């Protein structure tokens, strides 16, 4: 609970700082605290938020892939910026809907995947298929390449330099460590794995 409060406070501080600045795009990396539907597009993923109760307080009361009953924490932080109603769309949603891919990426993309972590293997045991942080960064590189095709190198660099980046990841690494590996590893081993990732 204390961690959640600190996260919210940090988000509000960031939003307050950026509230007066022009933020052209927002890029989000993370786990279920930030996921807006990535896992809905992953074959065999057991970490889904597409059941009816997940969207009961979301507009039109339908599930969106958020691991909440309405807007998630990232949506609330992003809304504080003024120019955004909610988190940008999920990368895999945009890939499935190529007609809107290039127009949407200029305003930001959400790469977060519920159940994922910093380490590549985090989430694979309990959920089978998630997008770890390293893969999310590869997806961002794809988006950057597409932006460069649209805008050119200089304008892309300027847009990315003035954009907001939110990273909310790591809790699943710790939870899986305790659940699966705690008896087999020492704390320095976990820190070594997280540092290496």
Coordinates of N, CA and C in Angstrom, one line a residue:
X1 N 0.8 -1.2 0.0 CA 0.0 0.0 0.0 C 0.9 1.3 0.0
X2 N 1.9 1.2 0.8 CA 2.8 2.4 0.9 C 3.5 2.6 -0.5
X3 N 3.8 1.5 -1.2 CA 4.4 1.7 -2.5 C 3.5 2.3 -3.5
X4 N 2.2 2.0 -3.4 CA 1.2 2.6 -4.3 C 1.1 4.0 -4.1
X5 N 1.1 4.4 -2.8 CA 0.9 5.8 -2.4 C 2.1 6.6 -3.0
X6 N 3.3 6.1 -2.8 CA 4.5 6.8 -3.3 C 4.5 6.9 -4.9
X7 N 4.0 5.8 -5.5 CA 3.9 5.8 -7.0 C 2.9 6.9 -7.4
X8 N 1.7 7.0 -6.7 CA 0.8 8.1 -7.1 C 1.3 9.5 -6.8
X9 N 2.0 9.6 -5.7 CA 2.6 10.9 -5.4 C 3.7 11.3 -6.5
X10 N 4.5 10.3 -6.9 CA 5.5 10.6 -7.9 C 4.8 11.0 -9.2
X11 N 3.8 10.3 -9.5 CA 3.0 10.6 -10.8 C 2.4 12.0 -10.7
X12 N 1.9 12.4 -9.6 CA 1.3 13.7 -9.5 C 2.4 14.8 -9.6
X13 N 3.5 14.5 -9.0 CA 4.6 15.5 -9.1 C 5.1 15.6 -10.5
X14 N 5.2 14.5 -11.2 CA 5.6 14.5 -12.6 C 4.6 15.3 -13.4
X15 N 3.3 15.0 -13.2 CA 2.2 15.6 -13.9 C 2.2 17.1 -13.6
X16 N 2.5 17.5 -12.4 CA 2.5 18.9 -12.0 C 3.6 19.6 -12.8
X17 N 4.8 19.0 -12.9 CA 5.9 19.6 -13.6 C 5.7 19.7 -15.1
X18 N 5.0 18.7 -15.7 CA 4.7 18.8 -17.1 C 3.4 19.5 -17.4
X19 N 2.6 19.8 -16.4 CA 1.3 20.4 -16.6 C 1.4 21.7 -17.4
X20 N 2.5 22.5 -17.1 CA 2.7 23.8 -17.8 C 3.5 23.6 -19.1
X21 N 4.1 22.5 -19.3 CA 4.9 22.3 -20.5 C 4.1 21.6 -21.6
X22 N 4.5 21.8 -22.8 CA 3.9 21.1 -23.9 C 4.5 19.7 -24.1
X23 N 3.7 18.7 -23.9 CA 4.1 17.3 -24.0 C 3.5 16.8 -25.3
X24 N 4.3 16.6 -26.3 CA 3.8 16.1 -27.6 C 3.3 14.7 -27.6
X25 N 4.1 13.8 -26.9 CA 3.8 12.4 -26.9 C 4.1 11.8 -25.5
X26 N 3.5 10.6 -25.2 CA 3.8 9.9 -24.0 C 4.1 8.5 -24.4
X27 N 5.2 7.9 -23.8 CA 5.5 6.6 -24.1 C 5.6 5.8 -22.7
X28 N 4.9 4.7 -22.6 CA 4.7 4.0 -21.4 C 5.2 2.6 -21.5
X29 N 6.1 2.2 -20.5 CA 6.6 0.9 -20.4 C 6.3 0.3 -19.0
X30 N 6.0 -1.0 -19.0 CA 5.7 -1.5 -17.6 C 4.9 -2.8 -17.6
X31 N 4.2 -3.0 -16.5 CA 3.5 -4.2 -16.2 C 2.0 -3.9 -16.1
X32 N 1.2 -4.7 -15.3 CA -0.2 -4.5 -15.2 C -0.6 -3.2 -14.6
X33 N 0.3 -2.5 -14.0 CA -0.1 -1.2 -13.4 C -0.2 -0.1 -14.5
X34 N 0.3 -0.5 -15.8 CA 0.2 0.5 -16.9 C -0.4 -0.1 -18.1
X35 N -0.6 -1.4 -18.2 CA -1.2 -2.1 -19.4 C -2.6 -1.6 -19.7
X36 N -2.8 -1.3 -21.0 CA -4.1 -0.8 -21.5 C -4.7 -1.8 -22.5
X37 N -4.1 -3.0 -22.6 CA -4.7 -3.9 -23.5 C -3.7 -4.8 -24.3
X38 N -2.4 -4.6 -24.0 CA -1.4 -5.4 -24.7 C -1.7 -6.9 -24.7
X39 N -2.0 -7.4 -23.5 CA -2.2 -8.8 -23.3 C -3.4 -9.4 -24.1
X40 N -4.3 -8.5 -24.5 CA -5.4 -9.0 -25.3 C -5.0 -9.5 -26.6
X41 N -3.8 -9.1 -27.1 CA -3.3 -9.4 -28.4 C -2.2 -10.5 -28.4
X42 N -1.9 -11.0 -27.2 CA -0.9 -12.1 -27.1 C -1.5 -13.5 -27.1
X43 N -1.1 -14.3 -28.0 CA -1.6 -15.6 -28.1 C -1.1 -16.5 -26.9
X44 N -2.0 -17.1 -26.2 CA -1.7 -18.0 -25.1 C -1.4 -17.3 -23.8
X45 N -1.6 -16.0 -23.7 CA -1.4 -15.2 -22.5 C -2.5 -15.5 -21.5
X46 N -2.0 -15.9 -20.3 CA -3.0 -16.2 -19.2 C -3.2 -15.0 -18.3
X47 N -2.6 -13.9 -18.6 CA -2.8 -12.7 -17.8 C -3.6 -11.7 -18.6
X48 N -4.9 -11.9 -18.6 CA -5.8 -11.1 -19.3 C -6.7 -10.3 -18.5
X49 N -7.1 -9.1 -19.0 CA -8.0 -8.2 -18.2 C -9.2 -7.9 -19.2
X50 N -9.6 -8.9 -19.8 CA -10.7 -8.7 -20.7 C -12.1 -9.3 -20.2
X51 N -12.1 -9.6 -18.9 CA -13.4 -10.0 -18.3 C -14.2 -8.8 -18.0
X52 N -15.5 -8.9 -18.0 CA -16.5 -7.8 -17.9 C -16.2 -6.9 -16.7
X53 N -15.9 -7.5 -15.6 CA -15.8 -6.7 -14.3 C -14.6 -5.7 -14.4
X54 N -13.6 -6.0 -15.3 CA -12.4 -5.1 -15.4 C -12.8 -3.7 -15.9
X55 N -13.9 -3.6 -16.7 CA -14.2 -2.3 -17.3 C -15.5 -1.7 -16.8
X56 N -16.0 -2.2 -15.7 CA -17.3 -1.7 -15.2 C -17.4 -0.2 -15.0
X57 N -16.3 0.4 -14.5 CA -16.3 1.9 -14.3 C -15.7 2.7 -15.4
X58 N -15.3 2.0 -16.5 CA -14.7 2.6 -17.7 C -15.9 3.1 -18.5
X59 N -15.7 4.2 -19.3 CA -16.8 4.7 -20.2 C -17.3 3.5 -21.0
X60 N -18.6 3.5 -21.1 CA -19.4 2.4 -21.8 C -19.3 1.1 -21.1
X61 N -18.7 1.0 -19.9 CA -18.7 -0.2 -19.0 C -18.2 -1.4 -19.8
X62 N -17.1 -1.3 -20.5 CA -16.6 -2.5 -21.2 C -15.1 -2.7 -20.9
X63 N -14.6 -3.9 -20.9 CA -13.2 -4.2 -20.5 C -12.3 -3.7 -21.7
X64 N -11.2 -3.1 -21.3 CA -10.3 -2.6 -22.3 C -8.9 -3.3 -22.2
X65 N -8.7 -4.1 -21.3 CA -7.4 -4.7 -21.1 C -6.6 -4.1 -19.9
X66 N -7.3 -3.1 -19.3 CA -6.7 -2.5 -18.1 C -7.0 -3.4 -16.9
X67 N -6.0 -3.6 -16.0 CA -6.1 -4.4 -14.9 C -6.7 -3.6 -13.7
X68 N -7.9 -3.0 -14.0 CA -8.6 -2.2 -13.1 C -10.1 -2.2 -13.5
X69 N -10.9 -1.6 -12.7 CA -12.4 -1.6 -13.0 C -12.7 -0.3 -13.9
X70 N -11.7 0.5 -14.1 CA -11.9 1.7 -15.0 C -10.6 2.1 -15.5
X71 N -10.3 3.4 -15.3 CA -9.0 4.0 -15.7 C -8.0 3.4 -14.8
X72 N -6.7 3.2 -15.3 CA -5.7 2.7 -14.4 C -4.8 3.9 -13.9
X73 N -3.9 3.7 -13.1 CA -3.1 4.8 -12.5 C -2.4 5.6 -13.6
X74 N -1.9 5.0 -14.6 CA -1.2 5.7 -15.7 C -2.2 6.6 -16.4
X75 N -3.4 6.2 -16.6 CA -4.5 7.0 -17.2 C -4.7 8.3 -16.4
X76 N -4.7 8.1 -15.1 CA -4.9 9.2 -14.2 C -3.8 10.2 -14.2
X77 N -2.6 9.7 -14.3 CA -1.4 10.6 -14.4 C -1.4 11.4 -15.7
X78 N -1.7 10.7 -16.8 CA -1.7 11.3 -18.1 C -2.8 12.3 -18.2
X79 N -3.9 12.1 -17.6 CA -5.0 13.1 -17.7 C -4.6 14.4 -17.0
X80 N -3.7 14.3 -16.0 CA -3.3 15.5 -15.3 C -2.6 16.5 -16.3
X81 N -2.1 16.0 -17.4 CA -1.3 16.8 -18.3 C -2.3 17.7 -19.1
X82 N -3.6 17.4 -19.1 CA -4.5 18.3 -19.8 C -4.8 18.0 -21.2
X83 N -3.8 17.6 -22.0 CA -4.1 17.3 -23.4 C -4.4 15.9 -23.7
X84 N -4.4 15.0 -22.7 CA -4.7 13.6 -23.0 C -5.8 13.2 -22.1
X85 N -6.8 12.4 -22.7 CA -7.9 11.9 -22.0 C -7.6 10.6 -21.3
X86 N -6.6 9.8 -21.8 CA -6.2 8.6 -21.2 C -4.9 8.2 -21.8
X87 N -4.3 7.1 -21.3 CA -3.1 6.6 -21.8 C -3.1 6.4 -23.3
X88 N -2.0 6.5 -24.0 CA -2.0 6.2 -25.5 C -2.3 4.8 -25.7
X89 N -2.7 4.4 -26.9 CA -3.1 3.0 -27.2 C -1.9 2.0 -27.1
X90 N -2.3 0.8 -26.9 CA -1.3 -0.3 -26.8 C -0.6 -0.5 -28.1
X91 N 0.7 -0.7 -28.1 CA 1.5 -1.0 -29.3 C 0.8 -2.1 -30.2
X92 N 0.5 -3.2 -29.5 CA 0.0 -4.4 -30.3 C -1.4 -4.1 -30.8
X93 N -2.2 -3.2 -30.2 CA -3.4 -2.7 -30.8 C -3.2 -2.0 -32.1
X94 N -2.2 -1.1 -32.1 CA -1.8 -0.3 -33.2 C -1.3 -1.2 -34.4
X95 N -0.5 -2.2 -34.0 CA 0.0 -3.2 -35.0 C -1.2 -3.9 -35.7
X96 N -2.2 -4.3 -34.9 CA -3.4 -5.0 -35.4 C -4.3 -4.0 -36.3
X97 N -4.1 -2.7 -36.1 CA -4.9 -1.7 -36.8 C -4.0 -0.7 -37.5
X98 N -3.3 -1.3 -38.5 CA -2.3 -0.5 -39.2 C -2.8 0.8 -39.8
X99 N -4.1 0.9 -40.1 CA -4.7 2.1 -40.7 C -4.5 3.3 -39.8
X100 N -4.4 3.1 -38.5 CA -4.2 4.2 -37.5 C -2.9 4.2 -36.8
X101 N -2.0 3.3 -37.2 CA -0.7 3.1 -36.6 C 0.1 4.4 -36.6
X102 N 0.4 4.9 -37.8 CA 1.3 6.0 -38.0 C 0.7 7.3 -37.5
X103 N -0.6 7.5 -37.5 CA -1.1 8.8 -37.0 C -1.1 8.8 -35.5
X104 N -1.3 7.6 -34.9 CA -1.3 7.5 -33.4 C 0.1 7.6 -32.8
X105 N 1.1 7.0 -33.4 CA 2.4 7.0 -32.7 C 3.0 8.4 -32.5
X106 N 2.5 9.4 -33.2 CA 3.1 10.7 -33.0 C 2.6 11.3 -31.7
X107 N 1.6 10.7 -31.1 CA 1.1 11.2 -29.8 C 1.5 10.3 -28.6
X108 N 2.1 9.1 -29.0 CA 2.6 8.2 -27.9 C 2.1 6.8 -28.1
X109 N 2.7 5.9 -27.4 CA 2.3 4.5 -27.4 C 2.5 3.9 -26.0
X110 N 1.7 3.0 -25.7 CA 1.8 2.2 -24.4 C 2.3 0.8 -24.8
X111 N 3.4 0.5 -24.2 CA 4.0 -0.8 -24.5 C 3.9 -1.8 -23.3
X112 N 3.3 -1.4 -22.2 CA 3.2 -2.2 -21.0 C 2.4 -3.5 -21.2
X113 N 2.8 -4.5 -20.5 CA 2.2 -5.8 -20.5 C 2.0 -6.4 -19.1
X114 N 0.8 -6.6 -18.7 CA 0.5 -7.2 -17.4 C 1.2 -8.5 -17.2
X115 N 1.9 -8.6 -16.0 CA 2.6 -9.8 -15.6 C 4.0 -9.8 -16.0
X116 N 4.5 -8.8 -16.8 CA 5.9 -8.8 -17.3 C 6.8 -8.2 -16.2
X117 N 8.0 -8.2 -16.5 CA 9.0 -7.6 -15.6 C 10.3 -7.1 -16.3
X118 N 11.2 -6.8 -15.5 CA 12.5 -6.4 -16.0 C 13.3 -7.5 -16.6
X119 N 13.3 -8.7 -15.9 CA 14.0 -9.9 -16.4 C 13.1 -10.5 -17.5
X120 N 13.8 -11.0 -18.5 CA 13.2 -11.6 -19.7 C 12.2 -12.7 -19.3
X121 N 12.6 -13.6 -18.3 CA 11.7 -14.7 -18.0 C 10.6 -14.4 -17.0
X122 N 10.6 -13.2 -16.5 CA 9.5 -12.9 -15.5 C 8.1 -12.9 -16.3
X123 N 7.2 -13.6 -15.7 CA 5.9 -13.8 -16.2 C 5.7 -15.0 -17.0
X124 N 6.8 -15.6 -17.5 CA 6.6 -16.8 -18.4 C 6.1 -18.0 -17.7
X125 N 6.4 -18.1 -16.4 CA 6.0 -19.3 -15.6 C 4.5 -19.2 -15.3
X126 N 4.0 -18.1 -14.7 CA 2.6 -18.1 -14.3 C 1.7 -17.8 -15.5
X127 N 2.2 -16.9 -16.5 CA 1.3 -16.4 -17.5 C 1.6 -16.8 -18.9
X128 N 2.6 -17.6 -19.1 CA 3.0 -18.2 -20.4 C 3.6 -17.1 -21.4
X129 N 2.8 -16.1 -21.7 CA 3.3 -15.2 -22.7 C 3.0 -13.7 -22.3
X130 N 4.0 -13.0 -22.0 CA 3.9 -11.6 -21.7 C 5.0 -10.9 -22.5
X131 N 5.0 -9.5 -22.5 CA 6.1 -8.8 -23.2 C 7.0 -8.2 -22.1
X132 N 8.2 -8.7 -22.0 CA 9.1 -8.2 -20.9 C 9.7 -6.8 -21.3
X133 N 10.3 -6.1 -20.4 CA 10.7 -4.7 -20.6 C 11.7 -4.7 -21.8
X134 N 12.6 -5.6 -22.0 CA 13.5 -5.6 -23.1 C 12.8 -5.6 -24.5
X135 N 11.8 -6.4 -24.6 CA 11.0 -6.5 -25.8 C 10.2 -5.2 -26.0
X136 N 9.7 -4.6 -24.9 CA 9.0 -3.3 -25.0 C 9.9 -2.2 -25.6
X137 N 11.2 -2.3 -25.2 CA 12.1 -1.3 -25.7 C 12.4 -1.6 -27.2
X138 N 12.4 -2.8 -27.6 CA 12.5 -3.2 -29.0 C 11.3 -2.6 -29.8
X139 N 10.1 -2.7 -29.2 CA 8.9 -2.2 -29.9 C 9.0 -0.7 -30.0
X140 N 9.6 0.0 -29.0 CA 9.8 1.4 -29.0 C 10.7 1.8 -30.2
X141 N 11.8 1.0 -30.4 CA 12.7 1.2 -31.5 C 12.0 1.1 -32.9
X142 N 11.0 0.2 -33.0 CA 10.2 0.1 -34.2 C 9.4 1.4 -34.4
X143 N 8.8 1.8 -33.3 CA 8.0 3.1 -33.4 C 8.9 4.3 -33.8
X144 N 10.0 4.3 -33.2 CA 11.0 5.4 -33.5 C 11.3 5.4 -35.0
X145 N 11.6 4.2 -35.5 CA 11.9 4.1 -36.9 C 10.7 4.6 -37.8
X146 N 9.5 4.2 -37.4 CA 8.3 4.7 -38.2 C 8.1 6.2 -38.1
X147 N 8.4 6.8 -36.9 CA 8.4 8.2 -36.7 C 9.4 8.9 -37.6
X148 N 10.6 8.3 -37.7 CA 11.6 8.9 -38.5 C 11.2 8.9 -40.0
X149 N 10.5 7.9 -40.4 CA 10.0 7.8 -41.8 C 9.0 8.9 -42.1
X150 N 8.2 9.2 -41.1 CA 7.1 10.2 -41.2 C 7.6 11.6 -41.1
X151 N 8.5 11.9 -40.1 CA 8.9 13.2 -39.8 C 10.3 13.6 -40.2
X152 N 11.2 12.6 -40.4 CA 12.6 12.9 -40.6 C 13.3 12.8 -39.3
X153 N 14.6 12.7 -39.4 CA 15.4 12.5 -38.2 C 15.4 13.6 -37.2
X154 N 15.5 14.9 -37.6 CA 15.6 16.0 -36.8 C 14.3 16.2 -36.0
X155 N 13.1 16.2 -36.7 CA 11.8 16.4 -36.1 C 11.5 15.2 -35.1
X156 N 11.9 14.0 -35.5 CA 11.7 12.9 -34.6 C 12.5 13.1 -33.3
X157 N 13.8 13.5 -33.4 CA 14.6 13.7 -32.2 C 14.0 14.8 -31.3
X158 N 13.5 15.8 -31.9 CA 12.9 16.9 -31.1 C 11.6 16.4 -30.4
X159 N 10.8 15.7 -31.1 CA 9.5 15.2 -30.5 C 9.9 14.2 -29.4
X160 N 10.8 13.3 -29.6 CA 11.2 12.4 -28.5 C 11.8 13.0 -27.3
X161 N 12.6 14.1 -27.6 CA 13.3 14.8 -26.5 C 12.3 15.5 -25.6
X162 N 11.2 15.9 -26.2 CA 10.2 16.7 -25.4 C 9.0 15.8 -24.9
X163 N 9.1 14.5 -25.2 CA 8.0 13.6 -24.8 C 8.2 13.2 -23.3
X164 N 7.2 12.6 -22.8 CA 7.2 12.1 -21.4 C 7.3 10.6 -21.5
X165 N 8.2 10.0 -20.7 CA 8.4 8.5 -20.6 C 8.0 8.1 -19.2
X166 N 7.1 7.1 -19.1 CA 6.7 6.6 -17.8 C 7.1 5.1 -17.8
X167 N 7.8 4.7 -16.7 CA 8.2 3.3 -16.5 C 7.6 2.8 -15.2
X168 N 6.8 1.8 -15.2 CA 6.2 1.2 -14.0 C 6.4 -0.3 -14.1
X169 N 7.5 -0.8 -13.6 CA 7.8 -2.2 -13.7 C 8.7 -2.7 -12.6
X170 N 8.7 -3.9 -12.3 CA 9.6 -4.5 -11.3 C 8.9 -5.3 -10.2
X171 N 7.6 -5.0 -9.9 CA 7.0 -5.8 -8.9 C 6.8 -7.2 -9.2
X172 N 6.6 -7.6 -10.4 CA 6.5 -9.0 -10.8 C 7.8 -9.7 -10.6
X173 N 8.9 -9.1 -10.9 CA 10.2 -9.7 -10.7 C 10.4 -10.1 -9.2
X174 N 10.0 -9.2 -8.3 CA 10.2 -9.5 -6.9 C 9.2 -10.5 -6.5
X175 N 7.9 -10.5 -6.9 CA 6.9 -11.4 -6.6 C 7.3 -12.8 -7.0
X176 N 7.8 -13.0 -8.3 CA 8.2 -14.3 -8.8 C 9.4 -14.8 -8.0
X177 N 10.3 -13.9 -7.7 CA 11.5 -14.3 -6.9 C 11.1 -15.0 -5.6
X178 N 10.1 -14.3 -4.9 CA 9.7 -14.9 -3.6 C 8.9 -16.2 -3.9
X179 N 8.1 -16.2 -4.9 CA 7.2 -17.4 -5.1 C 8.0 -18.6 -5.6
X180 N 9.0 -18.4 -6.5 CA 9.6 -19.5 -7.2 C 11.1 -19.7 -6.7
X181 N 11.8 -18.6 -6.5 CA 13.2 -18.8 -6.4 C 13.8 -18.4 -5.0
X182 N 13.0 -18.0 -4.1 CA 13.5 -17.5 -2.8 C 14.3 -18.6 -2.1
X183 N 13.9 -19.8 -2.2 CA 14.6 -20.9 -1.4 C 15.9 -21.2 -2.1
X184 N 16.1 -20.9 -3.4 CA 17.2 -21.3 -4.2 C 18.3 -20.2 -4.4
X185 N 18.0 -19.0 -4.1 CA 18.9 -17.9 -4.4 C 19.1 -17.0 -3.2
X186 N 20.2 -16.3 -3.3 CA 20.5 -15.3 -2.2 C 20.1 -13.9 -2.8
X187 N 20.0 -12.9 -1.9 CA 19.6 -11.6 -2.3 C 20.6 -11.0 -3.3
X188 N 21.9 -11.2 -3.1 CA 22.9 -10.7 -4.1 C 22.6 -11.3 -5.5
X189 N 22.1 -12.5 -5.6 CA 21.8 -13.2 -6.9 C 20.7 -12.5 -7.5
X190 N 19.6 -12.1 -6.8 CA 18.5 -11.4 -7.4 C 18.9 -10.0 -7.9
X191 N 19.7 -9.3 -7.1 CA 20.2 -8.0 -7.5 C 21.0 -8.1 -8.7
X192 N 21.8 -9.1 -8.8 CA 22.7 -9.3 -10.0 C 21.8 -9.5 -11.2
X193 N 20.8 -10.3 -11.1 CA 19.9 -10.6 -12.2 C 19.2 -9.3 -12.6
X194 N 18.7 -8.5 -11.7 CA 18.0 -7.3 -12.0 C 18.9 -6.3 -12.7
X195 N 20.2 -6.2 -12.2 CA 21.1 -5.3 -12.7 C 21.5 -5.7 -14.1
X196 N 21.6 -7.0 -14.4 CA 22.0 -7.5 -15.7 C 20.9 -7.2 -16.7
X197 N 19.6 -7.3 -16.3 CA 18.5 -7.2 -17.2 C 18.5 -5.8 -17.7

